[in-house]
Coordinates of C-alpha atoms in Angstrom, one line a residue:
X627 CA 6.1 118.8 -80.1
X628 CA 9.1 116.5 -80.5
X629 CA 8.8 112.8 -81.1
X630 CA 10.1 112.1 -77.6
X631 CA 7.1 113.7 -76.0
X632 CA 4.1 113.7 -78.4
X633 CA 1.6 112.5 -75.8
X634 CA 1.0 113.0 -72.1
X635 CA 1.1 109.2 -71.9
X636 CA 4.8 109.2 -72.1
X637 CA 5.1 110.6 -68.6
X638 CA 8.1 112.6 -69.6
X639 CA 9.2 116.0 -68.2
X640 CA 7.1 118.0 -70.7
X641 CA 4.0 116.7 -69.0
X642 CA 4.7 115.1 -65.6
X643 CA 1.0 115.2 -64.5
X644 CA -0.3 112.5 -66.8
X645 CA -3.9 111.7 -65.7
X646 CA -4.4 108.3 -67.3
X647 CA -6.4 109.4 -70.3
X648 CA -4.7 107.0 -72.8
X649 CA -6.2 103.7 -74.1
X650 CA -2.8 102.1 -73.8
X651 CA -2.6 102.9 -70.2
X652 CA -6.0 101.5 -69.5
X653 CA -5.0 98.2 -71.2
X654 CA -1.9 98.1 -69.1
X655 CA -4.0 98.6 -66.0
X656 CA -6.4 95.7 -66.9
X657 CA -3.4 93.5 -67.4
X658 CA -1.8 94.2 -64.1
X659 CA -5.1 94.0 -62.3
X660 CA -5.6 90.5 -63.5
X661 CA -2.0 89.5 -62.7
X662 CA -2.1 91.0 -59.2
X663 CA -5.5 89.4 -58.4
X664 CA -4.2 85.9 -59.3
X665 CA -1.0 86.4 -57.4
X666 CA -2.9 87.4 -54.3
X667 CA -4.8 84.1 -54.2
X668 CA -1.6 82.1 -54.9
X669 CA 0.5 83.9 -52.3
X670 CA -2.1 83.9 -49.6
X671 CA -2.6 80.1 -50.0
X672 CA 1.2 79.6 -50.1
X673 CA 1.7 81.8 -47.1
X674 CA -0.8 79.7 -45.0
X675 CA 0.8 76.5 -46.2
X676 CA 4.3 77.7 -45.5
X677 CA 3.3 79.5 -42.2
X678 CA 5.2 82.5 -43.6
X679 CA 4.2 86.0 -42.3
X680 CA 6.3 87.6 -45.0
X681 CA 4.5 85.7 -47.8
X682 CA 1.1 86.7 -46.3
X683 CA 2.2 90.3 -46.0
X684 CA 3.2 90.2 -49.7
X685 CA -0.1 88.6 -50.6
X686 CA -1.9 91.5 -48.9
X687 CA 0.2 93.9 -51.0
X688 CA -1.0 92.1 -54.1
X689 CA -4.6 92.5 -52.9
X690 CA -4.0 96.2 -52.1
X691 CA -2.6 96.7 -55.6
X692 CA -5.5 95.0 -57.2
X693 CA -7.9 97.3 -55.5
X694 CA -5.7 100.3 -56.1
X695 CA -5.5 99.7 -59.8
X696 CA -9.2 99.1 -60.0
X697 CA -9.9 102.5 -58.3
X698 CA -7.3 104.1 -60.5
X699 CA -9.1 102.7 -63.6
X700 CA -12.5 103.8 -62.4
X701 CA -11.6 107.5 -61.8
X702 CA -9.6 108.0 -65.1
X703 CA -11.2 111.0 -66.9
X704 CA -12.8 112.4 -63.7
X705 CA -12.1 115.8 -62.3
X706 CA -8.8 116.4 -60.4
X707 CA -10.8 116.6 -57.2
X708 CA -12.3 113.1 -57.7
X709 CA -8.9 111.7 -58.7
X710 CA -7.1 113.2 -55.8
X711 CA -9.9 112.0 -53.5
X712 CA -9.4 108.5 -54.8
X713 CA -5.7 108.7 -54.2
X714 CA -6.4 109.8 -50.6
X715 CA -8.5 106.7 -50.1
X716 CA -5.8 104.5 -51.5
X717 CA -3.2 106.2 -49.3
X718 CA -5.2 105.6 -46.2
X719 CA -5.9 102.0 -47.1
X720 CA -2.1 101.4 -47.7
X721 CA -1.5 102.9 -44.2
X722 CA -4.0 100.5 -42.7
X723 CA -2.4 97.6 -44.5
X724 CA 1.0 98.6 -43.1
X725 CA -0.3 98.8 -39.6
X726 CA -2.1 95.4 -39.9
X727 CA 1.2 93.8 -41.0
X728 CA 3.0 95.4 -38.0
X729 CA 0.4 94.1 -35.6
X730 CA 0.3 90.7 -37.1
X731 CA 4.1 90.4 -37.1
X732 CA 4.2 91.3 -33.4
X733 CA 1.6 88.6 -32.7
X734 CA 3.7 86.0 -34.6
X735 CA 6.7 87.0 -32.5
X736 CA 4.9 85.7 -29.5
X737 CA 4.0 82.3 -31.1
X738 CA 7.0 81.6 -33.3
X739 CA 6.7 78.8 -35.8
X740 CA 9.3 78.0 -38.4
X741 CA 8.2 78.9 -41.9
X742 CA 8.9 76.5 -44.8
X743 CA 11.7 78.2 -46.6
X744 CA 11.3 76.2 -49.9
X745 CA 7.7 77.3 -50.4
X746 CA 8.6 80.9 -49.5
X747 CA 11.5 81.0 -52.0
X748 CA 9.6 79.4 -54.8
X749 CA 6.5 81.6 -54.6
X750 CA 8.7 84.7 -54.2
X751 CA 10.4 84.0 -57.5
X752 CA 7.0 83.6 -59.2
X753 CA 5.7 86.8 -57.6
X754 CA 8.9 88.7 -58.5
X755 CA 8.5 87.7 -62.2
X756 CA 4.9 89.0 -62.1
X757 CA 5.8 92.3 -60.5
X758 CA 8.8 93.0 -62.7
X759 CA 6.5 92.6 -65.7
X760 CA 4.1 95.0 -64.1
X761 CA 6.9 97.5 -63.4
X762 CA 8.1 97.4 -67.0
X763 CA 4.6 97.9 -68.3
X764 CA 4.0 100.9 -66.0
X765 CA 7.5 102.5 -66.2
X766 CA 6.5 105.1 -68.8
X767 CA 3.6 106.3 -66.6
X768 CA 5.4 106.7 -63.3
X769 CA 5.4 110.5 -63.3
X770 CA 1.7 111.2 -63.4
X771 CA -0.8 112.7 -61.0
X772 CA -1.3 111.2 -57.5
X773 CA -3.8 108.6 -58.9
X774 CA -1.4 107.4 -61.6
X775 CA 1.7 107.7 -59.4
X776 CA 0.1 105.5 -56.7
X777 CA -0.1 102.7 -59.2
X778 CA 3.6 103.0 -59.9
X779 CA 4.6 103.1 -56.2
X780 CA 2.5 100.0 -55.5
X781 CA 4.2 98.1 -58.3
X782 CA 7.6 99.2 -57.2
X783 CA 6.9 98.1 -53.6
X784 CA 5.8 94.7 -54.9
X785 CA 9.1 94.1 -56.6
X786 CA 11.0 95.2 -53.5
X787 CA 8.8 93.0 -51.3
X788 CA 9.4 89.9 -53.5
X789 CA 13.2 90.3 -53.3
X790 CA 12.8 90.8 -49.5
X791 CA 10.8 87.6 -49.2
X792 CA 13.5 85.7 -51.2
X793 CA 16.1 87.0 -48.7
X794 CA 13.9 86.0 -45.8
X795 CA 13.5 82.5 -47.2
X796 CA 17.3 82.2 -47.4
X797 CA 17.6 83.5 -43.9
X798 CA 15.0 81.0 -42.6
X799 CA 16.7 78.1 -44.4
X800 CA 20.2 79.1 -43.2
X801 CA 19.3 80.0 -39.5
X802 CA 16.5 77.5 -38.9
X803 CA 14.7 80.5 -37.3
X804 CA 11.5 82.4 -38.0
X805 CA 13.1 85.7 -37.3
X806 CA 14.3 86.6 -40.8
X807 CA 10.6 86.1 -42.0
X808 CA 9.3 88.4 -39.2
X809 CA 12.0 91.0 -39.8
X810 CA 11.2 91.2 -43.6
X811 CA 7.5 91.4 -42.8
X812 CA 8.2 94.4 -40.5
X813 CA 10.3 96.1 -43.2
X814 CA 7.6 95.6 -45.8
X815 CA 5.1 97.3 -43.4
X816 CA 7.5 100.3 -43.2
X817 CA 7.6 100.4 -47.0
X818 CA 3.8 100.4 -47.1
X819 CA 3.6 103.3 -44.7
X820 CA 6.3 105.3 -46.5
X821 CA 4.6 104.9 -49.8
X822 CA 1.2 105.8 -48.3
X823 CA 2.7 109.0 -46.9
X824 CA 4.0 110.0 -50.4
X825 CA 0.6 109.3 -52.0
X826 CA -1.3 111.2 -49.3
X827 CA 1.0 114.2 -49.5
X828 CA 0.7 114.5 -53.3
X829 CA -3.1 113.8 -53.3
X830 CA -3.7 116.4 -50.6
X831 CA -1.7 119.0 -52.7
X832 CA -3.7 118.2 -55.8
X833 CA -7.0 118.3 -53.9
X834 CA -6.1 121.8 -52.6
X835 CA -5.1 122.8 -56.2
X836 CA -8.5 121.6 -57.4
X837 CA -10.3 123.5 -54.7
X838 CA -8.5 126.8 -55.5
X839 CA -8.9 126.4 -59.2

């Protein structure tokens, strides 16, 4: 093999179905699990303090990622059927999370309160830094199986969500209205549902592949 693709861990075109069997990948997962767990606690507390639905939605995304990465780590080395089954569970949980954010956002539309833009913006910057670090660590593993790919998609969603929360904070500050916060929360819910669809589709295909093998 060439130096550019010596290992399945590189996630390159020679082996796009990397299954996580690499000590470096496991160390990366432990790192992002810790970072996401801490940021869930920070953002949920800040979301309550700032009365920001977008921050709380992003905090749930951190929680979902923490659980997703934990499941991904637990099933590394298992059969394709077990790994695809785990990915199906993660896809369903991501869908439920998106639906919860949709419902919670609709509820807040009926009882609008003005979020605190300065807290939203400051926490979003911290969360973005955390997620960009995770994205860079996971970049080389983004083309793996459904179990591995779900980790990449969640990290990418986080970074997108953090930028969106920063935009929402600017919108709240400039308009003195809660609507930018609510709109961003709704967009993030759509991102959750889109990613869950991708995960579920790939996981189902891999499950069928394992059944027929």
